[in-house]
PDB file of C-alpha atoms in Angstrom:
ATOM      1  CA  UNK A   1      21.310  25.336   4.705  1.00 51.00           C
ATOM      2  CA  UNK A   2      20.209  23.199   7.908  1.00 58.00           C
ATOM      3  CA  UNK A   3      18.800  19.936   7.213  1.00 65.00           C
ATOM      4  CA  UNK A   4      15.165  19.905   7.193  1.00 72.00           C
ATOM      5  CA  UNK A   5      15.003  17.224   9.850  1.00 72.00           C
ATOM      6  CA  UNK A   6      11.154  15.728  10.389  1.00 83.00           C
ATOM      7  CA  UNK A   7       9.687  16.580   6.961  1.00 92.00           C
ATOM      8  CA  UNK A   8       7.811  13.733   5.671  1.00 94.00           C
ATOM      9  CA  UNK A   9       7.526  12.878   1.590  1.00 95.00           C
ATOM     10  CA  UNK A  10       6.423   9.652  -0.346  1.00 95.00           C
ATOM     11  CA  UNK A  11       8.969   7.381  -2.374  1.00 96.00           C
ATOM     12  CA  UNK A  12       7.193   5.495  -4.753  1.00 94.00           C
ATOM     13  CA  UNK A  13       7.178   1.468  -5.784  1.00 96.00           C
ATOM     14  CA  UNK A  14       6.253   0.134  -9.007  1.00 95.00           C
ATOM     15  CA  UNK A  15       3.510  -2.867  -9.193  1.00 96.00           C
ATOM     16  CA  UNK A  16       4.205  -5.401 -11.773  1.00 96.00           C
ATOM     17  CA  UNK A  17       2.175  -7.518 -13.909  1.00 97.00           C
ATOM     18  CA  UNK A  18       4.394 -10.540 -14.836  1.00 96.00           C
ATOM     19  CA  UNK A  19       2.793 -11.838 -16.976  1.00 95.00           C
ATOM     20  CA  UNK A  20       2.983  -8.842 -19.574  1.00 95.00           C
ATOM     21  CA  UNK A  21       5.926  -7.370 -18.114  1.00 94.00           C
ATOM     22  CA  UNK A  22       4.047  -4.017 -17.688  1.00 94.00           C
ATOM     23  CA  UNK A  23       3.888  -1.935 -14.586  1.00 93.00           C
ATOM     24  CA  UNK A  24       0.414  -1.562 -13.026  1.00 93.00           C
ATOM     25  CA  UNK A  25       0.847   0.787 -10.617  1.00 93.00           C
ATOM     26  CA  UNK A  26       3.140   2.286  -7.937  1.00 94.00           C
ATOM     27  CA  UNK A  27       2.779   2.163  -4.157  1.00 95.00           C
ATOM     28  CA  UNK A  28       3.310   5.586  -2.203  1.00 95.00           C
ATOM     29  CA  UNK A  29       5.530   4.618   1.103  1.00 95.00           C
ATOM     30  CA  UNK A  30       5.681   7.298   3.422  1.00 94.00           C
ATOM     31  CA  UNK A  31       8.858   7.921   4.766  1.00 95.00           C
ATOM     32  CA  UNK A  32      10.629  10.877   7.090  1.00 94.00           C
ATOM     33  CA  UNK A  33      13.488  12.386   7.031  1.00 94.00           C
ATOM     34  CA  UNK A  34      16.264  12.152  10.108  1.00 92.00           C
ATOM     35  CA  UNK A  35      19.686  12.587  10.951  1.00 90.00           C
ATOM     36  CA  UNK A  36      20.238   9.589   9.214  1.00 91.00           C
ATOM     37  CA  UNK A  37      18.415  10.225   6.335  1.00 93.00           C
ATOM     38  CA  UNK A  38      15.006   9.150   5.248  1.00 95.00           C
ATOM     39  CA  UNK A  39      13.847   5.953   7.547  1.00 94.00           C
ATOM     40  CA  UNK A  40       9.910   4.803   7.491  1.00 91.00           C
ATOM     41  CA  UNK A  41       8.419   6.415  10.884  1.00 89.00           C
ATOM     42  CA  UNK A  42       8.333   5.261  13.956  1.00 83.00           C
ATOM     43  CA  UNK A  43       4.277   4.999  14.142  1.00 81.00           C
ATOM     44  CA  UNK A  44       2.771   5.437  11.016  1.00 81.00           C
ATOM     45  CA  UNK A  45      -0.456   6.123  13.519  1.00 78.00           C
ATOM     46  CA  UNK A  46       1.143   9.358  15.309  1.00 81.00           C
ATOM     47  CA  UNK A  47       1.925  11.315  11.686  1.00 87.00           C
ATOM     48  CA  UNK A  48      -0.715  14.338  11.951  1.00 89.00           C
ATOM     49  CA  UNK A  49      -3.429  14.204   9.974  1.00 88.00           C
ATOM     50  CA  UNK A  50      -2.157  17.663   8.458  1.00 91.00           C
ATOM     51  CA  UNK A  51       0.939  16.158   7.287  1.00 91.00           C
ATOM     52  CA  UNK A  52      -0.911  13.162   5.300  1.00 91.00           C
ATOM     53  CA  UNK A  53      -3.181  15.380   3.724  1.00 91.00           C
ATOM     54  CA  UNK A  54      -0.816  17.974   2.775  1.00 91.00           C
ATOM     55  CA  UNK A  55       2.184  15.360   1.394  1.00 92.00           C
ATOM     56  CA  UNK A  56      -0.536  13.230  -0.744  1.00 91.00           C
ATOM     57  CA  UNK A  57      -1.751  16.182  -2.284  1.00 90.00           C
ATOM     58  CA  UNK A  58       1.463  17.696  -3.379  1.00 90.00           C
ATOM     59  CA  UNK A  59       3.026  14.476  -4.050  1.00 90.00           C
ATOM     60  CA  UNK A  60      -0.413  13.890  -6.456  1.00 87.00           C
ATOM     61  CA  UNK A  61      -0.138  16.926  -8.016  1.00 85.00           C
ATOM     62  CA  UNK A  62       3.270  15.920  -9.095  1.00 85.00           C
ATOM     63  CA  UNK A  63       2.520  12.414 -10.069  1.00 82.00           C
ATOM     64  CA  UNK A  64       1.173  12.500 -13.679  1.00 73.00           C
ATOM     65  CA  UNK A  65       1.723   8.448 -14.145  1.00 73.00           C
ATOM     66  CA  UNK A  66       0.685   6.483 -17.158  1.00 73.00           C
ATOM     67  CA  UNK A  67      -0.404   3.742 -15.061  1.00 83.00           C
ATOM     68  CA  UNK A  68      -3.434   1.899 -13.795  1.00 87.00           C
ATOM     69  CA  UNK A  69      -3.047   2.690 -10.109  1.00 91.00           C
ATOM     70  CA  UNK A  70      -1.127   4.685  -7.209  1.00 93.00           C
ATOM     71  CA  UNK A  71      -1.698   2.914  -3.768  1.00 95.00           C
ATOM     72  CA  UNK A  72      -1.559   5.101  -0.422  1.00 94.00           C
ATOM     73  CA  UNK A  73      -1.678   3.448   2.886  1.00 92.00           C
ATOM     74  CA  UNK A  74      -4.150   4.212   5.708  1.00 91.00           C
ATOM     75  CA  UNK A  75      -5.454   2.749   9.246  1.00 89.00           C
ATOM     76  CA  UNK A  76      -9.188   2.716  10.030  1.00 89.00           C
ATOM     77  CA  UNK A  77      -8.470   5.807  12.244  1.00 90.00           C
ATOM     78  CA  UNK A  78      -6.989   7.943   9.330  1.00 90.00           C
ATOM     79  CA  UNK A  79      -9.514   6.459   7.123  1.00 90.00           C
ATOM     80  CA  UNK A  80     -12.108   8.267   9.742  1.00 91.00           C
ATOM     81  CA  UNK A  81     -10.430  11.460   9.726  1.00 92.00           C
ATOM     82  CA  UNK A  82     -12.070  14.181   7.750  1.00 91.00           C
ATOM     83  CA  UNK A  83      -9.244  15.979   6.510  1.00 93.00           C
ATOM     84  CA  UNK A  84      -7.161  12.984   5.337  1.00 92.00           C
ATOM     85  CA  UNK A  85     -10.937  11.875   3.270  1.00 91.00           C
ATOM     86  CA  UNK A  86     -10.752  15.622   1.744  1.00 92.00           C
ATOM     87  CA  UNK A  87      -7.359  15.255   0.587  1.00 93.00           C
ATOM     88  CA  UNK A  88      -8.073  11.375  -0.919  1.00 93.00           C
ATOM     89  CA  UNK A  89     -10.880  12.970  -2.666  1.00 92.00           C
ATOM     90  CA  UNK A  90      -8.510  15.836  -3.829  1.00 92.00           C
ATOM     91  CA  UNK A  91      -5.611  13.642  -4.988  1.00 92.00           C
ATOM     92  CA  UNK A  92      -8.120  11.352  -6.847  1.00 93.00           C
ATOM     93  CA  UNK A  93      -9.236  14.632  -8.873  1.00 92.00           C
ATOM     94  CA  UNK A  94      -5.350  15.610  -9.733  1.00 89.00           C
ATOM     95  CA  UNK A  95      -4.899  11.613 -10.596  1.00 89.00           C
ATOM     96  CA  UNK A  96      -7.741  11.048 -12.625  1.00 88.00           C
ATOM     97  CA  UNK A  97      -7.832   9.102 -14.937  1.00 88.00           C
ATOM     98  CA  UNK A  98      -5.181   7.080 -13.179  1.00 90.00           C
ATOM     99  CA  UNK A  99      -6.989   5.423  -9.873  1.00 93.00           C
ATOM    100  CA  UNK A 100      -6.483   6.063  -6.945  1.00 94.00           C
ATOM    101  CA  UNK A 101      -6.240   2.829  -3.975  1.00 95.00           C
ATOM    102  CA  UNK A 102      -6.417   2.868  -0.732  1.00 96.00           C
ATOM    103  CA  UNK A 103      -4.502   0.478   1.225  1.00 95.00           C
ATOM    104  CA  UNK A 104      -5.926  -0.820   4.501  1.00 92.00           C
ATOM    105  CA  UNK A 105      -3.330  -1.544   7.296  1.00 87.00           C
ATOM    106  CA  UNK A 106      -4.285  -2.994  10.461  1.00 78.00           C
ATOM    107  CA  UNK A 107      -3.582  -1.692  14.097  1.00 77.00           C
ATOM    108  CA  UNK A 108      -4.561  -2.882  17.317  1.00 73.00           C
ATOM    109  CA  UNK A 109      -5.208   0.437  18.594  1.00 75.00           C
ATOM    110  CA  UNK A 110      -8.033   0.183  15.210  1.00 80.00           C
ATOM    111  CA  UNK A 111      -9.857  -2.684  16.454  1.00 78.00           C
ATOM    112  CA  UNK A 112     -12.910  -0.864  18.064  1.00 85.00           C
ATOM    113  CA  UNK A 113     -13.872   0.369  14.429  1.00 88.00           C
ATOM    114  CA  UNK A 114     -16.220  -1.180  12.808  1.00 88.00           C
ATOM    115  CA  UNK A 115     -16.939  -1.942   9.295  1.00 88.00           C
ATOM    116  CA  UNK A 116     -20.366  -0.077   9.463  1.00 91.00           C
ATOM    117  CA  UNK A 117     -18.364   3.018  10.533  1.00 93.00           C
ATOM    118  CA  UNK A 118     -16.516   3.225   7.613  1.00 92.00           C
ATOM    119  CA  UNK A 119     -19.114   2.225   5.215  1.00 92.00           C
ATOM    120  CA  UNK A 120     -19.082   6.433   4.319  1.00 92.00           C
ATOM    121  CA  UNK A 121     -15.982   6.502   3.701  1.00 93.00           C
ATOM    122  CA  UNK A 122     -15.857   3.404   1.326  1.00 92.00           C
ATOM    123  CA  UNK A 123     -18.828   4.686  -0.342  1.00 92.00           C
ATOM    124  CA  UNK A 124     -17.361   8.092  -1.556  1.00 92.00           C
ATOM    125  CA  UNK A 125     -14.588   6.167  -2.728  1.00 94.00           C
ATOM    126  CA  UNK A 126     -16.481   4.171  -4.657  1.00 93.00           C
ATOM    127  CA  UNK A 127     -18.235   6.913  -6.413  1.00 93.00           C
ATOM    128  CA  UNK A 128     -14.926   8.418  -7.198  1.00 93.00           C
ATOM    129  CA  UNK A 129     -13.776   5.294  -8.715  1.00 93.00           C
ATOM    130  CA  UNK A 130     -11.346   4.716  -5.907  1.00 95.00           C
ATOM    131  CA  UNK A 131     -10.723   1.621  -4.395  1.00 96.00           C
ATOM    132  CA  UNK A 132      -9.895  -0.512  -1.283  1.00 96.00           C
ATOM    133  CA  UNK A 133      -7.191  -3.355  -1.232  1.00 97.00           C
ATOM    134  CA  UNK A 134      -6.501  -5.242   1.866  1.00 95.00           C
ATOM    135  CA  UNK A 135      -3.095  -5.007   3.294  1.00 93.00           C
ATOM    136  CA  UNK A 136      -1.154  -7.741   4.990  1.00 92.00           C
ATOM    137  CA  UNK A 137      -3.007 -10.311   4.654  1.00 93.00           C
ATOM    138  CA  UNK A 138      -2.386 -13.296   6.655  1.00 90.00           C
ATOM    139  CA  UNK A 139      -0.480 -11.716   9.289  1.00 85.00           C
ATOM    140  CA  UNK A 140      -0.804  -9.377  12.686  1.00 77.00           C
ATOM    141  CA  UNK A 141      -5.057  -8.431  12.469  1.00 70.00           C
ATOM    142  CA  UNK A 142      -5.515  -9.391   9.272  1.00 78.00           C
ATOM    143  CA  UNK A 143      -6.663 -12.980   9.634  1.00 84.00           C
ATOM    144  CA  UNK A 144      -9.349 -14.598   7.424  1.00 88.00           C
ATOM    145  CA  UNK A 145     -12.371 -13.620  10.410  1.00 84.00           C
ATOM    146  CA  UNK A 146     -11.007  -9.760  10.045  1.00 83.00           C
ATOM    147  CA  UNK A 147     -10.624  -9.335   6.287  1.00 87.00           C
ATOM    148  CA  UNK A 148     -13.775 -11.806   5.352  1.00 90.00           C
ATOM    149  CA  UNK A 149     -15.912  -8.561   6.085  1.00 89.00           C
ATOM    150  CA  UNK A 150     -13.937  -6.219   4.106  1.00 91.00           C
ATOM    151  CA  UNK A 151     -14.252  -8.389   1.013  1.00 94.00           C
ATOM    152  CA  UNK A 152     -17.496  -7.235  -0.797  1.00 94.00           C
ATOM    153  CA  UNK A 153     -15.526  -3.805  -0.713  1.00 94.00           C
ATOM    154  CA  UNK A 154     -12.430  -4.565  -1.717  1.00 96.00           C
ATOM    155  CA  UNK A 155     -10.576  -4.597  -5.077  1.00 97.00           C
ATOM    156  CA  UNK A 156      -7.193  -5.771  -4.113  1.00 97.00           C
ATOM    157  CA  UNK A 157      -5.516  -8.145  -1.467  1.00 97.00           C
ATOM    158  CA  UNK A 158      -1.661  -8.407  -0.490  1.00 97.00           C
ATOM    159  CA  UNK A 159       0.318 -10.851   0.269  1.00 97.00           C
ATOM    160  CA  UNK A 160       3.909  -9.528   2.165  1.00 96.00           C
ATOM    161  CA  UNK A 161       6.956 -11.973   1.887  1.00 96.00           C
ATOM    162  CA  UNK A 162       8.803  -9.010   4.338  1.00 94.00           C
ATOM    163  CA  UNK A 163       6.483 -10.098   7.216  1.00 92.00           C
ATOM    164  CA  UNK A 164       7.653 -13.610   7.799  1.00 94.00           C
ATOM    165  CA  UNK A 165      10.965 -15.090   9.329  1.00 92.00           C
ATOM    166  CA  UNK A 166      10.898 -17.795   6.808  1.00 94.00           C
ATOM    167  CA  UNK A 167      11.828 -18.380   3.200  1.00 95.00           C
ATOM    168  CA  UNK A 168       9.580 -18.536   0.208  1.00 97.00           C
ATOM    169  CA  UNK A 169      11.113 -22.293   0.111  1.00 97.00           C
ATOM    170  CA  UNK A 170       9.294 -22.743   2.899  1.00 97.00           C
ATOM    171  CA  UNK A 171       6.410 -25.066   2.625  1.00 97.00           C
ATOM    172  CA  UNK A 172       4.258 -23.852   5.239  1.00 96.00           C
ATOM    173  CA  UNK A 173       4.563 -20.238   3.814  1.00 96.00           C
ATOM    174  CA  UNK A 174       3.646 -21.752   0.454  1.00 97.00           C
ATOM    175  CA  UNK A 175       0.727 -23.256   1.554  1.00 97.00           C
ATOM    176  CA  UNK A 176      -0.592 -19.761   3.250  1.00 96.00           C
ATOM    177  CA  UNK A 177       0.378 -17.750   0.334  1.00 97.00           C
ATOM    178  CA  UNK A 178      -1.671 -20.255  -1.726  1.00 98.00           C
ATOM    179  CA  UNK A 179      -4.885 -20.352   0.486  1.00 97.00           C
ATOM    180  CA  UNK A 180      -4.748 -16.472   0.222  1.00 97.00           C
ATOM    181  CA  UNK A 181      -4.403 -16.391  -3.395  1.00 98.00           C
ATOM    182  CA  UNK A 182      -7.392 -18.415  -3.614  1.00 97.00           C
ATOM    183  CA  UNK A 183      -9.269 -16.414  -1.888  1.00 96.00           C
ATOM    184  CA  UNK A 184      -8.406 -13.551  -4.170  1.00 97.00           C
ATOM    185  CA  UNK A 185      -9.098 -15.300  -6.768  1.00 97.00           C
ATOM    186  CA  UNK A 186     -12.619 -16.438  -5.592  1.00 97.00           C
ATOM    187  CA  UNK A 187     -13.487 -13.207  -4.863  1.00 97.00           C
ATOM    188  CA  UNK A 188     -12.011 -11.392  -8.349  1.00 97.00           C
ATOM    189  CA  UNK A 189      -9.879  -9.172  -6.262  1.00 97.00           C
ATOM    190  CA  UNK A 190      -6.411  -8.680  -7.349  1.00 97.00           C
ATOM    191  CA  UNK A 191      -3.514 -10.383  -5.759  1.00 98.00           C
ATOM    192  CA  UNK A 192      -0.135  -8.956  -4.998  1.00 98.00           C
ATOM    193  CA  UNK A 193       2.681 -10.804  -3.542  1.00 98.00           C
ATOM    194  CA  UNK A 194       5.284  -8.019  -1.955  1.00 97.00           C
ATOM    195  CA  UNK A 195       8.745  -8.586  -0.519  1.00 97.00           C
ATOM    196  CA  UNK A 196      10.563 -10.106  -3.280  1.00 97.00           C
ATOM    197  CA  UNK A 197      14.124  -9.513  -3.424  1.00 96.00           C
ATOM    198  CA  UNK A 198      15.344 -11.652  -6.031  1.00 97.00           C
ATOM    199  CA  UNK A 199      15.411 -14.119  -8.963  1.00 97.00           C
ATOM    200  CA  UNK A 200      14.225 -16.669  -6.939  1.00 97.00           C
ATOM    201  CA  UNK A 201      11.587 -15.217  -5.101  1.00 97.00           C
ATOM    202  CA  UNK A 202      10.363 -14.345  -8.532  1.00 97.00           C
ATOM    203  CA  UNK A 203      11.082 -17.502 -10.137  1.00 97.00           C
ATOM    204  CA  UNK A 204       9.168 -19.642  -7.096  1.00 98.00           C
ATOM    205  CA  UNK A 205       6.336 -17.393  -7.664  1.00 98.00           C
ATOM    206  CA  UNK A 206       6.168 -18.215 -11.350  1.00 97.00           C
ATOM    207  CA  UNK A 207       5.592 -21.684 -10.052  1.00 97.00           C
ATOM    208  CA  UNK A 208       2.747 -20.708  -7.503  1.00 97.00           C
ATOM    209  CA  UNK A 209       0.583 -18.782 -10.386  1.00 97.00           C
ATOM    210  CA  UNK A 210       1.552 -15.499  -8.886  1.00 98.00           C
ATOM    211  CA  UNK A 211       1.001 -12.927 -11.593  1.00 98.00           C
ATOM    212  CA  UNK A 212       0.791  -9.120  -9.672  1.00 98.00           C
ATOM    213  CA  UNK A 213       4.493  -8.896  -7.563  1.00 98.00           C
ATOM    214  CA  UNK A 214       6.241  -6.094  -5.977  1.00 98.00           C
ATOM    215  CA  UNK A 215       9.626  -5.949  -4.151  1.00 97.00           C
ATOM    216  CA  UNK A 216      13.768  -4.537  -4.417  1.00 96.00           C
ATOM    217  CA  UNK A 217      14.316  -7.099  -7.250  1.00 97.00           C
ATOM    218  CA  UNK A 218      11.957  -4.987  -9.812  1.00 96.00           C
ATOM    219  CA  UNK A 219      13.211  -1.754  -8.232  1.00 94.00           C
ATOM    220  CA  UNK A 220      13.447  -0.047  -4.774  1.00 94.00           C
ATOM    221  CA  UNK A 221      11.275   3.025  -3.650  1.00 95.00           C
ATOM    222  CA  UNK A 222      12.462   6.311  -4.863  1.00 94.00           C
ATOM    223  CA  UNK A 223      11.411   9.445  -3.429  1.00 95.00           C
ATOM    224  CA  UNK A 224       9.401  12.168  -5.311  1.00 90.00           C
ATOM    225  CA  UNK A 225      10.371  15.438  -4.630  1.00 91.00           C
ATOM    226  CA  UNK A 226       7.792  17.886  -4.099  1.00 89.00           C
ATOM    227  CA  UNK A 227      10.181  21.019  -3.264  1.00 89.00           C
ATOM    228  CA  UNK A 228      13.270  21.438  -5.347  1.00 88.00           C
ATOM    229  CA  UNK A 229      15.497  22.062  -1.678  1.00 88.00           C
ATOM    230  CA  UNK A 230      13.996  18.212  -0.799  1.00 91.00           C
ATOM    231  CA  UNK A 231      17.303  16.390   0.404  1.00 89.00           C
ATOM    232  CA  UNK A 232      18.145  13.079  -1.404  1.00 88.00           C
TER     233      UNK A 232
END
């Protein structure tokens, strides 16, 4: 049977709470599949609309997680799009009661769209009991003047380790993952530090009142099939 080069599928993350050693959630990474097996894509922004909707539904339909959450990611153009909304809305239906979060990225080609624009949007999540968390933060457009006005809708902020060429010995990195976890914090939103890979990432962030952590060292993505002939 010929590979089934191009197909797209989520591989899912779990969320920790440290504190409690429970998993809160999992994280749905989309990833495609090539001729060197499944790599994330190119341009998250140039997957068809058709494809997102169509994957998060069938991957939703499958997920029947006794967890608090399962995070999708989406740009401010996606989050515009009617038929990825429809499917949200759709999964959210299939997940309930587990809730469904929608993970803002930031794109330069997104900057044009304004917060008033997707004001719809956030409201019918809201009266789905889905919610918004803040992607990134800290780095590329996600600065404290672009996320300030996204924080009376959000629920949940992230921190990524991945995104910096430094350490998590590194004071300066420290002292940015701090101011953003106060920010969380005076906002009630949830904070999640991602990108740890190992006992000392997780150790440091012991130290640094970190409880909500994701990364390799609690356990890598793993795909969820949606079609029995899906390759591995």
């Amino acid at each position: 049977m010929p590979k089934p080069y191009g197909i797209y599928r989520y591989f899912i993350q779990l969320q920790l709470d440290s504190v409690n050693n429970a998993v809160i959630g999992y994280e749905l990474l989309m990833k495609q599949y090539t001729d060197e097996g499944w790599r994330p894509p190119q341009s998250f922004a140039a997957i068809p609309a058709a494809t997102i909707a169509s994957v998060l539904v069938a991957t939703t339909e499958k997920v029947r997680l006794k967890v608090g959450s399962v995070s999708v990611n989406l740009n401010r153009t996606q989050m515009l799009n009617e038929e990825i909304n429809t499917a949200l809305i759709k999964a959210q239906s299939l997940l309930r009661p587990v809730r469904l979060n929608v993970e803002l990225t930031e794109e330069e080609t997104d900057k044009d769209i304004s917060i008033a624009q997707m004001l719809p949007m956030i409201s019918q999540y809201d009266a789905r009991g889905m919610e918004i968390s803040l992607d990134d933060v800290g780095t590329g457009q996600n600065q404290v003047a672009d996320v300030k006005p996204l924080l009376p809708y959000a629920s949940e902020m992230k921190f990524a380790l991945q995104n910096f060429s430094v350490g998590i010995d590194d004071p300066q990195l420290q002292k940015k993952l701090i101011f953003w976890r106060d920010i969380a914090a005076a906002h009630k939103l949830r904070f999640i530090v991602e990108g740890i890979e190992d006992a000392h990432d997780d150790a440091v962030l012991d130290q640094l009142d970190v409880t909500f952590r994701q990364g390799y060292f609690y356990g890598k993505p793993t795909l969820l099939k949606v079609k029995p002939d899906d390759p591995d």
